[in-house]
Amino acid sequence: MEYVIEMLNIRKEFNGFVANDNITLQLKKGEIHALLGENGAGKSTLMNVLFGLYQPEQGEIRVKGNPVNITNPNIANDLGIGMVHQHFMLVDTFSVTENIILGREITSGGRIDLKKAERDVRDISERYGLAVDPQAKISDISVGMQQRVEILKTLYRGAEIVIFDEPSAVLTPQEIKELMQIMKTLIKEGKSIILITHKLKEIMEVADRCTVIRKGKGIGTVNVSETNPNELASLMVGREVVFKTEKKEATPRNNVLEVNDLTVKDSRGVSVVNGLDLTVKAGEIVGIAGVDGNGQSELIEAITGLRKAENGSIKLNGKELMNQTPRKITESGVGHIPQDRHKHGLVLNFPIGENMVLQTYNKRPFSSNGILNFKEIYKKAKSLITEFDVRTPSEYTLARALSGGNQQKAIIGREVDRNPDLLIAAQPTRGLDVGAIEFIHKRLIEQRDNGKAVLLVSFELDEILNVSDKIAVIYEGKIVAVVNPKETSEEELGLLMAGSNRKEAGEHSHV
Ligand SMILES: Nc1ncnc2c1ncn2[C@@H]1O[C@H](COP(=O)(O)OP(=O)(O)OP(=O)(O)O)[C@@H](O)[C@H]1O
Ligand SMILES: [Mg+2]
């Protein structure tokens, strides 16, 4: 039998909203099969159907040719199907091993045999090249490591088919390379993979075939060796996509953000921002390039009031704002698209409409005399949802039920709409499809053209080079170089980010 999994003519509705409309996906044994589609196209929904989290209204699923009824994830596991979710499902306070064996505990004499489990975990992790510390606590390990734990969890349960839902969206470039390697090893060990990703480069690099869906409908399946990124992009979006954003010269004016001699400690008390200086002017986009863990997260947290700074100064339009409350900082004219949209961006159990006024609900016209005016709130929400193309069944849908990329678009819409003097965008296009990325880049440039200051932090060097007017390279908590994007290259940035000095990296005029 050629196919290990067949999903035939699947239909899935949510209260009348059709998320999957007659979709077919057939997975061959030993292939990496990419699933591509815009934000909200229905990719996660389709995979949740395969994993038994949702029941389809129509269609058939076959495993090795046999029709099956996957009514819950345990049945999926028993059929050899494992899933690494878009948002991890680990217990923070448990160890790596405890998370992996959760629900599958081996007991001896009524007690959990943790030692045996740790040995098993170590065996599997060595076999598949997934280095982890079986005893580490989840809250102490990096996101990349947590993802390995999710993968190990599926392998421990005997998965033959592994579904990856946007695994690289949360990873650094180095971790992505390692993940690609891990997937190739899984294939060598006889597994088959379904990979959801918005990164066409990744599809071109590791996938054998690619199924494209658009607005809930199947568009077709192509052989990756016979296609290219442009064709994939237009198949999914239904139009040509421009990969390079057009923009005119910046006309920088007064200093909006001035950070001087800033020192910030991380959660373990280690100083990770070390006497940092940074200026962002009205009418320019400054991009921060750096390897993860060089202080960029703590810098942003300090500017936005989410983390205490030890020393230095943070001025907005000449006014000192260091160690003020997040609300005070927001109201002084700072907008923030946060890196972690679940922790800092959205209240998941609120309707998406109410999430659109999280910073402004206490102001007119959204409330008066302490009473919320829901009519105005939802009117605003509706217009932002249209403007930013947030694909949701309605403005009353809970934020939790929106697709990952549409949650992100909602946050961006809310923050841009407030028209802040300083807009801080941390990994703003993480998890977005190519069309949405194009749109967001245009909006950031538009803010700049309207005379606002924009601070962009991104691990995507393409994005930094494409969008910024100036690039500030952060290394060990300091800005070590400021370069002109037109006069630099990914190679030079890479060297600067690794701490080599400007002379070695190639000299450029200061901007
Ligand atoms: N539990 C739910 N209730 C209501 N609507 C839902 C639910 N889950 C998903 N949807 C809707 O179904 C559509 C498809 O969502 P899905 O999460 O499958 O998209 P996706 O292709 O994975 O997008 P992304 O790339 O942004 O992750 C979206 O419009 C979403 O809002
Ligand atoms: Mg998804």
Coordinates of C-alpha atoms and ligand atoms in Angstrom, one line a residue:
M1 CA 0.0 0.0 0.0
E2 CA 1.5 3.3 -1.1
Y3 CA -0.3 5.6 1.3
V4 CA 0.0 5.4 5.1
I5 CA -2.7 8.0 5.6
E6 CA -5.5 9.1 3.4
M7 CA -7.9 11.9 4.3
L8 CA -10.6 11.9 1.7
N9 CA -13.1 14.7 1.1
I10 CA -13.0 16.0 4.7
R11 CA -15.5 18.6 5.8
K12 CA -15.3 20.3 9.2
E13 CA -17.7 23.1 10.3
F14 CA -17.7 25.2 13.4
N15 CA -21.3 26.4 14.0
G16 CA -22.0 26.7 10.4
F17 CA -18.6 28.2 9.5
V18 CA -16.8 25.8 7.1
A19 CA -13.2 25.5 8.0
N20 CA -12.5 22.4 5.8
D21 CA -14.5 22.0 2.7
N22 CA -14.0 18.7 0.8
I23 CA -10.2 18.5 1.4
T24 CA -8.1 15.5 0.4
L25 CA -4.6 14.8 1.6
Q26 CA -2.7 11.5 1.0
L27 CA 0.5 10.8 2.8
K28 CA 3.0 8.3 1.3
K29 CA 5.2 6.2 3.5
G30 CA 8.6 7.8 4.1
E31 CA 7.8 11.2 2.7
I32 CA 7.7 14.7 4.2
H33 CA 4.5 16.1 3.0
A34 CA 4.1 19.9 3.4
L35 CA 0.6 21.4 4.0
L36 CA 0.5 25.0 2.8
G37 CA -2.1 27.7 3.1
E38 CA -2.8 31.2 4.2
N39 CA -3.6 32.1 7.9
G40 CA -7.0 30.7 8.6
A41 CA -7.0 28.4 5.5
G42 CA -7.8 25.4 7.7
K43 CA -4.5 23.6 8.1
S44 CA -4.5 23.1 11.9
T45 CA -8.2 22.2 11.8
L46 CA -7.5 19.4 9.2
M47 CA -4.6 18.1 11.3
N48 CA -6.8 18.2 14.5
V49 CA -9.3 16.1 12.6
L50 CA -6.6 13.6 11.8
F51 CA -5.4 13.6 15.5
G52 CA -8.9 13.0 16.8
L53 CA -9.4 16.4 18.4
Y54 CA -12.3 17.2 16.0
Q55 CA -14.8 15.0 14.3
P56 CA -15.4 15.7 10.6
E57 CA -19.0 16.2 9.4
Q58 CA -18.1 14.4 6.2
G59 CA -15.3 12.4 4.6
E60 CA -13.2 9.4 5.3
I61 CA -9.8 8.7 6.9
R62 CA -7.8 5.6 6.0
V63 CA -4.7 4.3 7.8
K64 CA -2.8 1.9 5.5
G65 CA -5.9 1.5 3.4
N66 CA -8.2 0.7 6.3
P67 CA -11.1 3.1 7.1
V68 CA -10.8 4.3 10.7
N69 CA -12.8 6.4 13.1
I70 CA -10.5 8.6 15.1
T71 CA -12.7 9.8 17.9
N72 CA -10.0 11.0 20.3
P73 CA -6.2 11.5 20.4
N74 CA -5.7 8.1 22.2
I75 CA -7.0 6.4 19.2
A76 CA -4.8 8.5 17.0
N77 CA -1.8 7.4 19.2
D78 CA -2.8 3.7 18.9
L79 CA -2.9 4.1 15.2
G80 CA 0.6 5.4 15.2
I81 CA -0.3 9.1 14.7
G82 CA 1.5 11.7 16.8
M83 CA 1.2 15.5 16.7
V84 CA 3.5 18.4 17.7
H85 CA 1.1 21.2 18.2
Q86 CA 1.4 24.9 17.1
H87 CA 1.1 25.9 20.7
F88 CA 2.9 23.4 23.0
M89 CA 0.9 21.4 25.5
L90 CA 3.5 20.7 28.2
V91 CA 3.2 21.0 31.9
D92 CA 5.7 23.7 33.0
T93 CA 6.3 22.4 36.5
F94 CA 7.0 18.8 35.4
S95 CA 10.3 17.4 34.2
V96 CA 11.0 16.4 30.6
T97 CA 10.5 12.7 31.5
E98 CA 7.3 13.3 33.4
N99 CA 5.9 15.2 30.4
I100 CA 6.9 12.5 28.0
I101 CA 5.3 9.6 30.0
L102 CA 2.2 11.6 31.0
G103 CA -0.8 9.3 30.6
R104 CA 1.5 6.3 29.7
E105 CA 3.2 5.8 33.1
I106 CA 4.9 2.5 33.6
T107 CA 4.3 1.4 37.2
S108 CA 6.0 -1.2 39.3
G109 CA 4.2 -2.2 42.5
G110 CA 1.8 0.7 42.0
R111 CA 4.5 3.4 41.8
I112 CA 5.8 5.2 38.8
D113 CA 9.2 3.9 37.7
L114 CA 10.8 7.2 36.9
K115 CA 14.3 5.7 36.6
K116 CA 13.2 3.3 33.9
A117 CA 11.2 6.0 32.1
E118 CA 14.3 8.3 32.1
R119 CA 16.4 5.5 30.6
D120 CA 13.8 5.0 27.9
V121 CA 13.7 8.7 27.2
R122 CA 17.4 8.8 26.9
D123 CA 17.4 5.8 24.5
I124 CA 14.9 7.3 22.2
S125 CA 16.6 10.7 22.3
E126 CA 19.9 9.2 21.3
R127 CA 18.4 7.1 18.5
Y128 CA 16.7 10.1 16.8
G129 CA 19.4 12.7 17.6
L130 CA 17.1 14.7 19.9
A131 CA 19.4 15.7 22.7
V132 CA 17.5 16.6 25.9
D133 CA 18.1 16.4 29.6
P134 CA 15.5 13.9 30.9
Q135 CA 15.5 15.4 34.4
A136 CA 15.3 19.1 33.4
K137 CA 12.1 21.1 34.4
I138 CA 10.1 22.3 31.4
S139 CA 10.1 25.9 32.6
D140 CA 13.9 25.9 32.7
I141 CA 14.5 24.8 29.1
S142 CA 14.5 26.8 25.8
V143 CA 11.6 26.7 23.4
G144 CA 13.7 24.6 21.0
M145 CA 14.2 22.0 23.7
Q146 CA 10.5 22.0 24.6
Q147 CA 9.7 21.2 21.1
R148 CA 12.1 18.3 21.2
V149 CA 10.2 17.1 24.2
E150 CA 7.0 17.3 22.2
I151 CA 8.6 15.2 19.4
L152 CA 9.9 12.7 21.9
K153 CA 6.4 12.4 23.4
T154 CA 5.1 11.3 20.1
L155 CA 7.9 8.8 19.5
Y156 CA 7.5 7.4 23.1
R157 CA 3.9 6.6 22.2
G158 CA 5.1 4.8 19.1
A159 CA 4.2 7.3 16.4
E160 CA 4.9 6.2 12.8
I161 CA 3.3 9.4 11.4
V162 CA 4.3 12.7 12.9
I163 CA 2.4 15.9 12.3
F164 CA 4.3 19.1 12.8
D165 CA 2.1 22.2 13.1
E166 CA 4.4 25.2 12.3
P167 CA 7.3 23.9 14.2
S168 CA 9.8 26.5 13.0
A169 CA 7.6 29.5 13.9
V170 CA 8.9 29.6 17.4
L171 CA 12.5 28.6 16.7
T172 CA 15.7 30.6 16.1
P173 CA 17.6 30.1 12.7
Q174 CA 20.1 27.7 14.4
E175 CA 17.3 25.6 16.0
I176 CA 15.5 25.5 12.6
K177 CA 18.6 23.9 11.0
E178 CA 18.6 21.3 13.8
L179 CA 14.9 20.6 13.3
M180 CA 15.3 20.0 9.6
Q181 CA 18.0 17.5 10.4
I182 CA 15.8 15.8 13.0
M183 CA 13.0 15.5 10.4
K184 CA 15.4 13.9 8.0
T185 CA 16.5 11.4 10.7
L186 CA 12.9 10.5 11.4
I187 CA 12.4 9.7 7.8
K188 CA 15.5 7.5 7.7
E189 CA 14.1 5.6 10.7
G190 CA 11.0 4.8 8.7
K191 CA 8.6 7.6 9.9
S192 CA 6.4 9.7 7.6
I193 CA 5.8 13.4 8.3
I194 CA 3.2 16.0 7.6
L195 CA 4.7 19.5 8.0
I196 CA 2.7 22.7 8.2
T197 CA 4.9 25.7 7.5
H198 CA 4.7 29.2 6.1
K199 CA 8.3 29.2 5.1
L200 CA 8.6 28.3 1.5
K201 CA 12.4 27.9 1.9
E202 CA 11.7 25.0 4.3
I203 CA 9.3 23.3 2.0
M204 CA 11.8 23.6 -0.9
E205 CA 14.5 22.2 1.4
V206 CA 12.9 19.2 3.1
A207 CA 9.5 18.3 1.6
D208 CA 8.8 15.8 -1.1
R209 CA 5.3 16.9 -1.9
C210 CA 3.1 19.8 -0.9
T211 CA -0.7 20.0 -0.6
V212 CA -2.1 23.5 -0.9
I213 CA -5.4 24.7 0.6
R214 CA -7.0 28.1 0.2
K215 CA -10.0 29.3 2.3
G216 CA -10.8 25.8 3.4
K217 CA -10.7 24.2 0.0
G218 CA -8.1 21.9 -1.5
I219 CA -6.2 23.5 -4.4
G220 CA -4.0 20.4 -5.2
T221 CA -0.8 18.5 -4.5
V222 CA 2.5 19.3 -6.2
N223 CA 5.9 17.6 -6.3
V224 CA 8.3 19.9 -4.6
S225 CA 11.1 19.1 -7.1
E226 CA 8.8 20.4 -9.9
T227 CA 7.8 23.7 -8.3
N228 CA 9.4 26.9 -6.9
P229 CA 8.6 29.4 -4.1
N230 CA 6.8 31.8 -6.5
E231 CA 4.5 29.2 -7.8
L232 CA 3.7 27.9 -4.3
A233 CA 3.0 31.4 -3.1
S234 CA 0.6 32.2 -5.9
L235 CA -1.1 28.8 -5.5
M236 CA -1.9 29.5 -1.9
V237 CA -2.8 33.2 -2.1
G238 CA -4.5 33.1 -5.5
R239 CA -2.4 36.0 -6.8
E240 CA 1.2 37.0 -7.4
V241 CA 3.1 37.8 -4.2
V242 CA 5.9 40.4 -4.1
F243 CA 8.7 39.3 -1.9
K244 CA 10.5 42.6 -1.7
T245 CA 8.8 45.5 -0.2
E246 CA 9.0 48.8 -2.0
K247 CA 9.8 51.9 0.0
K248 CA 11.1 55.4 -0.4
E249 CA 14.1 56.9 1.4
A250 CA 13.4 57.6 5.1
T251 CA 13.4 61.1 6.4
P252 CA 14.4 60.8 10.0
R253 CA 13.6 63.7 12.3
N254 CA 13.7 64.2 16.1
N255 CA 14.7 61.5 18.5
V256 CA 11.6 59.6 19.8
L257 CA 13.3 56.8 21.7
E258 CA 16.6 57.4 23.5
V259 CA 18.0 54.6 25.5
N260 CA 21.2 55.4 27.4
D261 CA 23.6 53.2 29.4
L262 CA 20.8 50.7 30.1
T263 CA 21.4 47.7 32.3
V264 CA 18.8 45.0 32.7
K265 CA 18.9 41.6 34.4
D266 CA 17.2 38.4 33.2
S267 CA 14.9 36.2 35.3
R268 CA 17.9 34.4 36.8
G269 CA 19.5 37.7 38.0
V270 CA 22.2 37.7 35.3
S271 CA 22.9 41.1 33.6
V272 CA 21.9 40.6 30.0
V273 CA 21.6 44.2 28.8
N274 CA 24.9 45.8 29.6
G275 CA 25.1 49.6 29.2
L276 CA 23.2 49.7 26.0
D277 CA 22.7 52.8 23.9
L278 CA 20.0 53.1 21.2
T279 CA 18.2 55.9 19.4
V280 CA 15.2 55.7 17.2
K281 CA 14.1 58.8 15.4
A282 CA 10.7 59.9 14.1
G283 CA 10.3 58.7 10.5
E284 CA 12.7 55.8 10.6
I285 CA 12.6 52.0 11.2
V286 CA 15.5 50.7 13.3
G287 CA 15.9 46.9 13.1
I288 CA 17.7 45.0 15.8
A289 CA 19.6 42.0 14.5
G290 CA 21.1 39.5 16.9
V291 CA 21.4 35.9 17.9
D292 CA 18.6 35.0 20.4
G293 CA 19.6 35.5 24.0
N294 CA 21.8 38.5 23.5
G295 CA 19.5 40.8 25.5
Q296 CA 16.9 41.7 22.9
S297 CA 13.9 40.3 24.8
E298 CA 14.9 42.0 28.0
L299 CA 15.6 45.3 26.2
I300 CA 12.1 45.3 24.9
E301 CA 10.6 44.3 28.2
A302 CA 12.4 47.1 29.9
I303 CA 11.3 49.7 27.4
T304 CA 7.6 48.5 27.7
G305 CA 7.7 48.3 31.5
L306 CA 7.3 44.6 31.7
R307 CA 10.7 44.2 33.3
K308 CA 12.6 46.3 35.8
A309 CA 15.7 48.0 34.6
E310 CA 18.7 48.3 36.9
N311 CA 20.4 51.4 35.6
G312 CA 20.4 54.0 32.8
S313 CA 17.7 55.9 31.1
I314 CA 14.8 55.3 28.7
K315 CA 13.4 58.5 27.2
L316 CA 10.4 58.9 25.0
N317 CA 10.1 62.3 23.3
G318 CA 12.5 63.6 25.9
K319 CA 10.5 62.3 28.9
E320 CA 12.0 59.8 31.3
L321 CA 10.0 56.5 31.3
M322 CA 12.3 54.0 32.9
N323 CA 10.6 51.7 35.3
Q324 CA 7.1 53.2 34.8
T325 CA 4.1 50.9 34.7
P326 CA 3.2 49.3 31.3
R327 CA 0.0 51.3 31.3
K328 CA 1.8 54.6 31.8
I329 CA 4.2 53.7 29.1
T330 CA 1.5 52.7 26.7
E331 CA -0.4 55.9 27.3
S332 CA 2.8 57.9 26.7
G333 CA 2.7 56.7 23.1
V334 CA 4.3 53.3 22.9
G335 CA 2.7 50.5 21.0
H336 CA 4.0 46.9 21.4
I337 CA 3.5 43.9 19.2
P338 CA 4.8 41.3 21.7
Q339 CA 7.0 38.3 20.9
D340 CA 4.8 36.0 23.0
R341 CA 1.2 36.7 21.8
H342 CA -0.4 34.3 24.2
K343 CA 1.4 35.7 27.3
H344 CA 1.3 39.4 26.6
G345 CA -0.9 40.0 23.5
L346 CA -4.3 38.5 24.0
V347 CA -6.9 37.4 26.6
L348 CA -7.7 34.1 24.9
N349 CA -11.0 33.6 26.7
F350 CA -12.4 37.0 25.6
P351 CA -14.0 37.5 22.2
I352 CA -11.6 38.8 19.6
G353 CA -13.6 42.0 19.4
E354 CA -12.9 42.9 23.0
N355 CA -9.3 42.1 22.5
M356 CA -9.1 44.9 20.0
V357 CA -9.6 47.5 22.7
L358 CA -7.4 46.1 25.5
Q359 CA -5.6 49.4 25.9
T360 CA -8.4 51.7 25.1
Y361 CA -11.5 50.2 26.6
N362 CA -11.5 52.7 29.5
K363 CA -11.5 55.7 27.2
R364 CA -14.3 57.3 25.1
P365 CA -16.1 56.2 23.0
F366 CA -15.6 52.7 24.4
S367 CA -16.7 53.6 27.9
S368 CA -18.1 56.6 29.7
N369 CA -18.7 57.0 33.4
G370 CA -17.1 53.5 33.9
I371 CA -19.7 51.8 31.7
L372 CA -18.5 49.9 28.6
N373 CA -20.2 50.7 25.4
F374 CA -20.2 47.4 23.6
K375 CA -21.8 48.9 20.5
E376 CA -18.8 51.2 20.0
I377 CA -16.3 48.4 20.9
Y378 CA -17.6 46.0 18.4
K379 CA -17.9 48.7 15.7
K380 CA -14.2 49.5 16.1
A381 CA -13.4 45.8 16.2
K382 CA -15.3 45.1 13.1
S383 CA -13.5 47.8 11.1
L384 CA -10.0 46.7 12.3
I385 CA -10.9 43.1 11.5
T386 CA -11.8 44.1 7.9
E387 CA -8.8 46.5 7.5
F388 CA -6.2 44.0 8.7
D389 CA -7.9 41.0 7.1
V390 CA -8.3 39.1 10.3
R391 CA -10.0 35.9 9.2
T392 CA -12.5 34.9 11.9
P393 CA -16.0 33.6 11.8
S394 CA -17.1 36.8 13.6
E395 CA -15.9 39.5 16.0
Y396 CA -17.7 37.6 18.8
T397 CA -15.5 34.5 18.3
L398 CA -13.2 33.8 21.3
A399 CA -9.6 34.8 20.6
R400 CA -8.6 31.2 21.4
A401 CA -10.6 29.9 18.4
L402 CA -8.7 32.1 15.8
S403 CA -5.9 30.6 13.8
G404 CA -2.4 31.4 15.1
G405 CA -1.7 33.9 12.3
N406 CA -5.0 35.6 12.6
Q407 CA -4.4 36.2 16.3
Q408 CA -1.1 37.9 15.3
K409 CA -2.8 40.0 12.7
A410 CA -5.4 41.1 15.3
I411 CA -2.7 42.3 17.7
I412 CA -0.8 44.1 15.0
G413 CA -4.1 45.9 13.9
R414 CA -4.8 47.0 17.4
E415 CA -1.3 48.4 18.0
V416 CA -0.9 50.1 14.7
D417 CA -4.4 51.6 14.9
R418 CA -3.5 53.4 18.1
N419 CA -0.9 55.2 16.0
P420 CA 1.8 55.3 18.7
D421 CA 4.8 57.6 18.5
L422 CA 7.0 54.6 19.0
L423 CA 5.9 51.2 17.7
I424 CA 7.9 48.2 18.9
A425 CA 7.4 45.2 16.8
A426 CA 9.0 42.0 18.2
Q427 CA 9.0 39.1 15.7
P428 CA 5.9 40.7 14.1
T429 CA 5.5 38.3 11.2
R430 CA 6.1 35.1 13.1
G431 CA 3.6 32.5 12.0
L432 CA 2.2 34.7 9.2
D433 CA 1.7 33.6 5.6
V434 CA 3.6 35.3 2.8
G435 CA 0.7 37.6 1.8
A436 CA 0.2 38.7 5.4
I437 CA 3.9 39.4 5.8
E438 CA 3.8 41.6 2.7
F439 CA 0.8 43.5 4.2
I440 CA 2.4 43.9 7.6
H441 CA 5.7 45.2 6.2
K442 CA 3.7 47.8 4.2
R443 CA 2.0 48.9 7.4
L444 CA 5.2 49.3 9.3
I445 CA 6.6 51.4 6.5
E446 CA 3.4 53.4 6.4
Q447 CA 3.8 54.2 10.1
R448 CA 7.4 55.4 9.4
D449 CA 6.2 57.5 6.5
N450 CA 3.6 59.1 8.8
G451 CA 6.5 60.3 11.0
K452 CA 6.4 57.6 13.6
A453 CA 9.4 55.8 15.1
V454 CA 9.5 52.0 14.6
L455 CA 11.7 49.5 16.4
L456 CA 11.7 46.1 14.8
V457 CA 13.2 43.0 16.4
S458 CA 13.4 39.9 14.3
F459 CA 15.4 36.8 13.8
E460 CA 14.6 36.8 10.1
L461 CA 17.6 38.6 8.5
D462 CA 15.5 38.9 5.3
E463 CA 13.0 40.9 7.1
I464 CA 15.5 43.1 8.9
L465 CA 17.3 43.9 5.6
N466 CA 14.1 44.4 3.7
V467 CA 12.2 46.7 6.1
S468 CA 14.8 48.6 8.3
D469 CA 16.3 52.0 7.5
K470 CA 19.1 51.3 10.0
I471 CA 20.3 48.0 11.5
A472 CA 21.5 47.9 15.1
V473 CA 23.4 44.7 15.9
I474 CA 23.0 43.5 19.4
Y475 CA 25.7 41.3 21.0
E476 CA 26.1 40.4 24.7
G477 CA 23.7 43.1 25.7
K478 CA 25.2 46.0 23.8
I479 CA 24.7 47.6 20.4
V480 CA 28.0 46.7 18.7
A481 CA 27.4 48.2 15.3
V482 CA 24.9 50.3 13.4
V483 CA 24.9 49.6 9.7
N484 CA 23.0 50.8 6.6
P485 CA 21.0 47.9 5.1
K486 CA 21.9 49.0 1.6
E487 CA 25.6 48.6 2.4
T488 CA 25.6 45.3 4.2
S489 CA 24.8 41.6 3.6
E490 CA 23.5 38.6 5.5
E491 CA 27.1 37.4 5.7
E492 CA 28.4 40.6 7.3
L493 CA 25.4 40.8 9.7
G494 CA 26.1 37.2 10.6
L495 CA 29.7 38.0 11.6
L496 CA 28.7 41.0 13.6
M497 CA 26.0 39.1 15.4
A498 CA 28.6 36.5 16.3
G499 CA 30.7 39.2 18.0
S500 CA 33.4 39.8 15.4
N501 CA 34.3 43.5 15.1
R502 CA 33.5 45.8 12.2
K503 CA 37.1 45.7 10.7
E504 CA 36.9 41.9 10.3
A505 CA 33.4 42.0 9.1
G506 CA 34.2 44.7 6.5
E507 CA 34.2 48.5 7.1
H508 CA 31.2 50.6 6.4
S509 CA 30.3 54.2 6.9
H510 CA 28.4 54.9 10.1
V511 CA 24.7 55.9 9.6
Ligands
LIG1 N1 -12.8 25.9 17.7 C1 -13.1 26.7 16.7 N2 -14.3 27.4 16.7 C2 -14.6 28.3 15.8 N3 -13.8 28.6 14.7 C3 -12.7 27.9 14.6 C4 -12.2 27.0 15.6 N4 -11.0 26.5 15.2 C5 -10.7 27.1 14.1 N5 -11.7 27.9 13.7 C6 -11.7 28.8 12.5 O1 -11.4 27.9 11.4 C7 -10.6 28.6 10.4 C8 -9.3 27.8 10.2 O2 -8.5 27.8 11.3 P1 -7.1 27.0 11.4 O3 -6.6 27.2 12.8 O4 -7.3 25.6 10.9 O5 -6.2 27.8 10.3 P2 -4.7 27.6 9.9 O6 -4.7 27.3 8.5 O7 -4.1 26.6 10.8 O8 -4.1 29.1 10.1 P3 -2.7 29.6 10.7 O9 -1.7 29.5 9.6 O10 -2.9 31.0 11.0 O11 -2.3 28.8 11.9 C9 -10.3 30.0 11.0 O12 -11.1 30.9 10.5 C10 -10.6 29.8 12.5 O13 -11.0 31.0 13.1
MG2 MG -2.6 26.8 12.3

